[in-house]
PDB file of C-alpha atoms and ligand atoms in Angstrom:
ATOM      1  CA  UNK A   1      -0.053   0.013   0.028  1.00  0.00           C
ATOM      2  CA  UNK A   2       1.155   3.534  -0.657  1.00  0.00           C
ATOM      3  CA  UNK A   3      -0.251   6.899   0.611  1.00  0.00           C
ATOM      4  CA  UNK A   4       0.268  10.487  -0.196  1.00  0.00           C
ATOM      5  CA  UNK A   5      -1.037  13.955   0.916  1.00  0.00           C
ATOM      6  CA  UNK A   6      -1.518  16.346  -1.966  1.00  0.00           C
ATOM      7  CA  UNK A   7      -3.485  19.640  -1.119  1.00  0.00           C
ATOM      8  CA  UNK A   8      -4.655  18.344   2.259  1.00  0.00           C
ATOM      9  CA  UNK A   9      -4.040  19.107   5.956  1.00  0.00           C
ATOM     10  CA  UNK A  10      -2.839  15.536   6.976  1.00  0.00           C
ATOM     11  CA  UNK A  11      -5.965  15.146   8.954  1.00  0.00           C
ATOM     12  CA  UNK A  12      -6.978  12.189   6.827  1.00  0.00           C
ATOM     13  CA  UNK A  13      -3.576  10.545   7.452  1.00  0.00           C
ATOM     14  CA  UNK A  14      -4.039  11.205  11.189  1.00  0.00           C
ATOM     15  CA  UNK A  15      -7.359   9.377  10.918  1.00  0.00           C
ATOM     16  CA  UNK A  16      -5.718   6.524   9.086  1.00  0.00           C
ATOM     17  CA  UNK A  17      -3.449   6.055  12.094  1.00  0.00           C
ATOM     18  CA  UNK A  18      -6.316   6.462  14.628  1.00  0.00           C
ATOM     19  CA  UNK A  19      -7.315   2.837  14.757  1.00  0.00           C
ATOM     20  CA  UNK A  20      -4.842   2.588  17.733  1.00  0.00           C
ATOM     21  CA  UNK A  21      -3.849  -0.987  18.607  1.00  0.00           C
ATOM     22  CA  UNK A  22      -5.612  -2.471  15.521  1.00  0.00           C
ATOM     23  CA  UNK A  23      -2.863  -0.740  13.502  1.00  0.00           C
ATOM     24  CA  UNK A  24      -0.455  -3.537  14.768  1.00  0.00           C
ATOM     25  CA  UNK A  25      -2.636  -6.124  12.998  1.00  0.00           C
ATOM     26  CA  UNK A  26      -2.691  -4.092   9.886  1.00  0.00           C
ATOM     27  CA  UNK A  27       1.134  -3.699   9.870  1.00  0.00           C
ATOM     28  CA  UNK A  28       1.303  -7.523  10.073  1.00  0.00           C
ATOM     29  CA  UNK A  29      -0.774  -7.756   6.908  1.00  0.00           C
ATOM     30  CA  UNK A  30       0.066  -4.603   4.850  1.00  0.00           C
ATOM     31  CA  UNK A  31       3.421  -3.465   3.606  1.00  0.00           C
ATOM     32  CA  UNK A  32       3.664   0.327   3.273  1.00  0.00           C
ATOM     33  CA  UNK A  33       5.655   1.557   0.246  1.00  0.00           C
ATOM     34  CA  UNK A  34       5.853   5.268  -0.830  1.00  0.00           C
ATOM     35  CA  UNK A  35       4.186   7.212   2.018  1.00  0.00           C
ATOM     36  CA  UNK A  36       4.767  10.043   4.517  1.00  0.00           C
ATOM     37  CA  UNK A  37       4.338   7.231   7.087  1.00  0.00           C
ATOM     38  CA  UNK A  38       7.493   5.479   5.820  1.00  0.00           C
ATOM     39  CA  UNK A  39       9.227   8.576   4.418  1.00  0.00           C
ATOM     40  CA  UNK A  40       9.888   6.440   1.252  1.00  0.00           C
ATOM     41  CA  UNK A  41       9.940   9.101  -1.497  1.00  0.00           C
ATOM     42  CA  UNK A  42       9.731   6.989  -4.641  1.00  0.00           C
ATOM     43  CA  UNK A  43       7.890   3.832  -5.561  1.00  0.00           C
ATOM     44  CA  UNK A  44      10.172   0.770  -5.252  1.00  0.00           C
ATOM     45  CA  UNK A  45       7.500  -1.574  -6.671  1.00  0.00           C
ATOM     46  CA  UNK A  46       3.913  -1.819  -7.847  1.00  0.00           C
ATOM     47  CA  UNK A  47       1.293  -1.438  -5.125  1.00  0.00           C
ATOM     48  CA  UNK A  48      -2.152  -2.916  -4.735  1.00  0.00           C
ATOM     49  CA  UNK A  49      -3.730   0.222  -3.285  1.00  0.00           C
ATOM     50  CA  UNK A  50      -2.818   3.913  -3.286  1.00  0.00           C
ATOM     51  CA  UNK A  51      -4.493   6.113  -0.699  1.00  0.00           C
ATOM     52  CA  UNK A  52      -4.789   9.838  -1.799  1.00  0.00           C
ATOM     53  CA  UNK A  53      -5.477  12.557   0.662  1.00  0.00           C
ATOM     54  CA  UNK A  54      -6.143  16.129  -0.808  1.00  0.00           C
ATOM     55  CA  UNK A  55      -6.899  17.455  -4.277  1.00  0.00           C
ATOM     56  CA  UNK A  56      -4.519  19.225  -6.732  1.00  0.00           C
ATOM     57  CA  UNK A  57      -3.616  22.840  -6.305  1.00  0.00           C
ATOM     58  CA  UNK A  58      -0.207  22.831  -8.009  1.00  0.00           C
ATOM     59  CA  UNK A  59       1.845  21.079 -10.627  1.00  0.00           C
ATOM     60  CA  UNK A  60       3.573  18.861  -8.108  1.00  0.00           C
ATOM     61  CA  UNK A  61       0.267  17.493  -6.845  1.00  0.00           C
ATOM     62  CA  UNK A  62      -0.670  16.593 -10.451  1.00  0.00           C
ATOM     63  CA  UNK A  63       2.689  14.871 -10.965  1.00  0.00           C
ATOM     64  CA  UNK A  64       2.404  12.806  -7.759  1.00  0.00           C
ATOM     65  CA  UNK A  65      -1.191  11.860  -8.502  1.00  0.00           C
ATOM     66  CA  UNK A  66      -0.285  10.694 -11.992  1.00  0.00           C
ATOM     67  CA  UNK A  67       2.639   8.677 -10.520  1.00  0.00           C
ATOM     68  CA  UNK A  68       0.194   6.992  -8.026  1.00  0.00           C
ATOM     69  CA  UNK A  69      -2.218   6.063 -10.886  1.00  0.00           C
ATOM     70  CA  UNK A  70       0.731   4.493 -12.761  1.00  0.00           C
ATOM     71  CA  UNK A  71       1.985   2.486  -9.843  1.00  0.00           C
ATOM     72  CA  UNK A  72      -1.106   1.437  -8.068  1.00  0.00           C
ATOM     73  CA  UNK A  73      -3.752  -1.134  -9.123  1.00  0.00           C
ATOM     74  CA  UNK A  74      -6.517   0.665  -7.070  1.00  0.00           C
ATOM     75  CA  UNK A  75      -6.686   4.376  -6.192  1.00  0.00           C
ATOM     76  CA  UNK A  76      -8.881   5.404  -3.223  1.00  0.00           C
ATOM     77  CA  UNK A  77      -9.406   9.110  -2.465  1.00  0.00           C
ATOM     78  CA  UNK A  78      -9.854   9.724   1.247  1.00  0.00           C
ATOM     79  CA  UNK A  79     -11.718  12.787   2.467  1.00  0.00           C
ATOM     80  CA  UNK A  80     -13.512  15.737   0.851  1.00  0.00           C
ATOM     81  CA  UNK A  81     -10.334  17.479  -0.399  1.00  0.00           C
ATOM     82  CA  UNK A  82      -9.554  14.418  -2.603  1.00  0.00           C
ATOM     83  CA  UNK A  83     -13.140  14.232  -3.778  1.00  0.00           C
ATOM     84  CA  UNK A  84     -13.881  17.858  -4.818  1.00  0.00           C
ATOM     85  CA  UNK A  85     -10.970  19.995  -3.481  1.00  0.00           C
ATOM     86  CA  UNK A  86     -12.402  20.536   0.102  1.00  0.00           C
ATOM     87  CA  UNK A  87     -11.297  23.612   2.066  1.00  0.00           C
ATOM     88  CA  UNK A  88      -8.329  24.512  -0.340  1.00  0.00           C
ATOM     89  CA  UNK A  89     -10.989  24.906  -3.092  1.00  0.00           C
ATOM     90  CA  UNK A  90     -12.330  27.982  -1.338  1.00  0.00           C
ATOM     91  CA  UNK A  91      -9.793  29.912  -3.370  1.00  0.00           C
ATOM     92  CA  UNK A  92     -11.577  28.786  -6.691  1.00  0.00           C
ATOM     93  CA  UNK A  93     -13.918  31.716  -6.239  1.00  0.00           C
ATOM     94  CA  UNK A  94     -11.200  34.320  -5.813  1.00  0.00           C
ATOM     95  CA  UNK A  95      -8.717  35.452  -8.609  1.00  0.00           C
ATOM     96  CA  UNK A  96      -5.379  33.832  -8.039  1.00  0.00           C
ATOM     97  CA  UNK A  97      -3.537  37.180  -7.903  1.00  0.00           C
ATOM     98  CA  UNK A  98      -5.880  38.246  -4.992  1.00  0.00           C
ATOM     99  CA  UNK A  99      -4.977  35.065  -3.103  1.00  0.00           C
ATOM    100  CA  UNK A 100      -1.241  35.624  -3.561  1.00  0.00           C
ATOM    101  CA  UNK A 101      -1.438  39.228  -2.540  1.00  0.00           C
ATOM    102  CA  UNK A 102      -3.400  38.338   0.570  1.00  0.00           C
ATOM    103  CA  UNK A 103      -0.981  35.485   1.517  1.00  0.00           C
ATOM    104  CA  UNK A 104       2.264  37.409   0.958  1.00  0.00           C
ATOM    105  CA  UNK A 105       1.422  41.062   1.334  1.00  0.00           C
ATOM    106  CA  UNK A 106      -1.732  42.275   2.977  1.00  0.00           C
ATOM    107  CA  UNK A 107      -1.256  40.361   6.271  1.00  0.00           C
ATOM    108  CA  UNK A 108       2.063  42.361   6.615  1.00  0.00           C
ATOM    109  CA  UNK A 109       0.311  45.562   5.584  1.00  0.00           C
ATOM    110  CA  UNK A 110       2.674  46.170   2.599  1.00  0.00           C
ATOM    111  CA  UNK A 111       1.410  48.224  -0.301  1.00  0.00           C
ATOM    112  CA  UNK A 112       0.328  45.838  -3.177  1.00  0.00           C
ATOM    113  CA  UNK A 113       3.123  47.270  -5.455  1.00  0.00           C
ATOM    114  CA  UNK A 114       5.838  46.333  -2.909  1.00  0.00           C
ATOM    115  CA  UNK A 115       4.623  42.771  -2.312  1.00  0.00           C
ATOM    116  CA  UNK A 116       7.149  40.130  -3.550  1.00  0.00           C
ATOM    117  CA  UNK A 117       5.483  36.881  -4.642  1.00  0.00           C
ATOM    118  CA  UNK A 118       8.035  34.010  -4.405  1.00  0.00           C
ATOM    119  CA  UNK A 119       8.820  32.525  -7.816  1.00  0.00           C
ATOM    120  CA  UNK A 120      11.589  30.033  -8.540  1.00  0.00           C
ATOM    121  CA  UNK A 121      12.047  27.090 -10.906  1.00  0.00           C
ATOM    122  CA  UNK A 122      12.117  24.766  -7.936  1.00  0.00           C
ATOM    123  CA  UNK A 123       8.715  25.907  -6.680  1.00  0.00           C
ATOM    124  CA  UNK A 124       5.702  24.112  -8.172  1.00  0.00           C
ATOM    125  CA  UNK A 125       3.357  26.269 -10.258  1.00  0.00           C
ATOM    126  CA  UNK A 126      -0.005  27.022  -8.762  1.00  0.00           C
ATOM    127  CA  UNK A 127      -2.898  25.693 -10.934  1.00  0.00           C
ATOM    128  CA  UNK A 128      -5.667  28.067 -12.041  1.00  0.00           C
ATOM    129  CA  UNK A 129      -7.923  26.470  -9.407  1.00  0.00           C
ATOM    130  CA  UNK A 130      -8.042  23.426  -7.027  1.00  0.00           C
ATOM    131  CA  UNK A 131      -9.073  20.181  -8.702  1.00  0.00           C
ATOM    132  CA  UNK A 132     -10.625  17.011  -7.188  1.00  0.00           C
ATOM    133  CA  UNK A 133      -8.545  13.956  -7.936  1.00  0.00           C
ATOM    134  CA  UNK A 134     -11.078  12.552 -10.397  1.00  0.00           C
ATOM    135  CA  UNK A 135     -10.623  15.648 -12.625  1.00  0.00           C
ATOM    136  CA  UNK A 136      -7.003  14.651 -13.155  1.00  0.00           C
ATOM    137  CA  UNK A 137      -6.895  10.831 -13.197  1.00  0.00           C
ATOM    138  CA  UNK A 138      -9.355   7.992 -13.018  1.00  0.00           C
ATOM    139  CA  UNK A 139     -10.079   7.139  -9.336  1.00  0.00           C
ATOM    140  CA  UNK A 140     -11.551   3.792  -8.250  1.00  0.00           C
ATOM    141  CA  UNK A 141     -13.172   4.771  -4.955  1.00  0.00           C
ATOM    142  CA  UNK A 142     -13.588   7.693  -2.534  1.00  0.00           C
ATOM    143  CA  UNK A 143     -14.256   7.595   1.170  1.00  0.00           C
ATOM    144  CA  UNK A 144     -16.303  10.727   2.204  1.00  0.00           C
ATOM    145  CA  UNK A 145     -15.746  12.667   5.316  1.00  0.00           C
ATOM    146  CA  UNK A 146     -13.488  15.362   6.834  1.00  0.00           C
ATOM    147  CA  UNK A 147     -11.685  13.410   7.909  1.00  0.00           C
ATOM    148  CA  UNK A 148     -13.421  10.076   7.556  1.00  0.00           C
ATOM    149  CA  UNK A 149     -13.610   7.994  10.689  1.00  0.00           C
ATOM    150  CA  UNK A 150     -10.662   5.605  11.103  1.00  0.00           C
ATOM    151  CA  UNK A 151     -13.014   2.644  11.288  1.00  0.00           C
ATOM    152  CA  UNK A 152     -14.571   3.724   8.004  1.00  0.00           C
ATOM    153  CA  UNK A 153     -11.199   3.909   6.287  1.00  0.00           C
ATOM    154  CA  UNK A 154     -10.031   0.528   7.515  1.00  0.00           C
ATOM    155  CA  UNK A 155     -13.301  -1.178   6.785  1.00  0.00           C
ATOM    156  CA  UNK A 156     -12.955  -0.069   3.222  1.00  0.00           C
ATOM    157  CA  UNK A 157      -9.240  -1.121   3.018  1.00  0.00           C
ATOM    158  CA  UNK A 158     -10.007  -4.530   4.556  1.00  0.00           C
ATOM    159  CA  UNK A 159     -12.851  -5.050   2.064  1.00  0.00           C
ATOM    160  CA  UNK A 160     -10.594  -3.927  -0.890  1.00  0.00           C
ATOM    161  CA  UNK A 161      -7.540  -5.906   0.193  1.00  0.00           C
ATOM    162  CA  UNK A 162      -8.893  -9.073   1.827  1.00  0.00           C
ATOM    163  CA  UNK A 163     -12.559  -9.202   0.675  1.00  0.00           C
ATOM    164  CA  UNK A 164     -13.908  -8.824   4.243  1.00  0.00           C
ATOM    165  CA  UNK A 165     -17.641  -7.883   4.358  1.00  0.00           C
ATOM    166  CA  UNK A 166     -18.238  -4.154   4.405  1.00  0.00           C
ATOM    167  CA  UNK A 167     -20.875  -2.529   6.470  1.00  0.00           C
ATOM    168  CA  UNK A 168     -20.933   0.911   8.054  1.00  0.00           C
ATOM    169  CA  UNK A 169     -22.752   2.211  11.177  1.00  0.00           C
ATOM    170  CA  UNK A 170     -24.186   5.697  11.196  1.00  0.00           C
ATOM    171  CA  UNK A 171     -21.633   6.808  13.812  1.00  0.00           C
ATOM    172  CA  UNK A 172     -18.733   5.650  11.605  1.00  0.00           C
ATOM    173  CA  UNK A 173     -19.811   8.108   8.904  1.00  0.00           C
ATOM    174  CA  UNK A 174     -18.234  11.316  10.150  1.00  0.00           C
ATOM    175  CA  UNK A 175     -17.694  15.021   9.322  1.00  0.00           C
ATOM    176  CA  UNK A 176     -16.030  16.999  12.154  1.00  0.00           C
TER     177      UNK A 176
HETATM  178 FE1  SF4 B 201      -7.905  17.706   6.049  1.00  0.00          FE
HETATM  179 FE2  SF4 B 201     -10.568  17.290   5.830  1.00  0.00          FE
HETATM  180 FE3  SF4 B 201      -9.116  17.648   3.654  1.00  0.00          FE
HETATM  181 FE4  SF4 B 201      -8.876  15.367   5.120  1.00  0.00          FE
HETATM  182  S1  SF4 B 201     -10.703  16.081   4.013  1.00  0.00           S
HETATM  183  S2  SF4 B 201      -7.142  16.595   4.275  1.00  0.00           S
HETATM  184  S3  SF4 B 201      -9.117  16.099   7.176  1.00  0.00           S
HETATM  185  S4  SF4 B 201      -9.466  19.150   5.335  1.00  0.00           S
END
């Protein structure tokens, strides 16, 4: 299994780890490859499942998402940001220049003409808006929530990986 956080807040990864002692059983059964959980940066082999947190707000997000599609048999988007952009997509209603001025200038009370927007070839280019994952690559499944409950995530994974029956209680369907 591999995981990544694109334009997300890591809340979905935190939820992934929130199954507490059951995580020990999972580690027995699942081998984590590229993931912030292992700090493995590149795929070293093909994976059964790729877990995607967050949507795409810059060119690096798109590159990483395409690499996951290429290296994973099944892609599962976890959380609202992966589904439709989530909180970062609030910027979709504001011109990008306005967002940059707000982030780099107005909070320091500089005049707009004196604001320096960082630009460097090593910095990923911002996209015109924030995209849900399905708008960039084909996704197989999504798990709704912000973040989804840990039990919900692992029930989906155990169903996908081991064919265990899948049923969800009302309290396991969660938005904070
Ligand atoms: Fe964070 Fe919610 Fe987005 Fe998950 S869905 S990355 S918890 S904002």
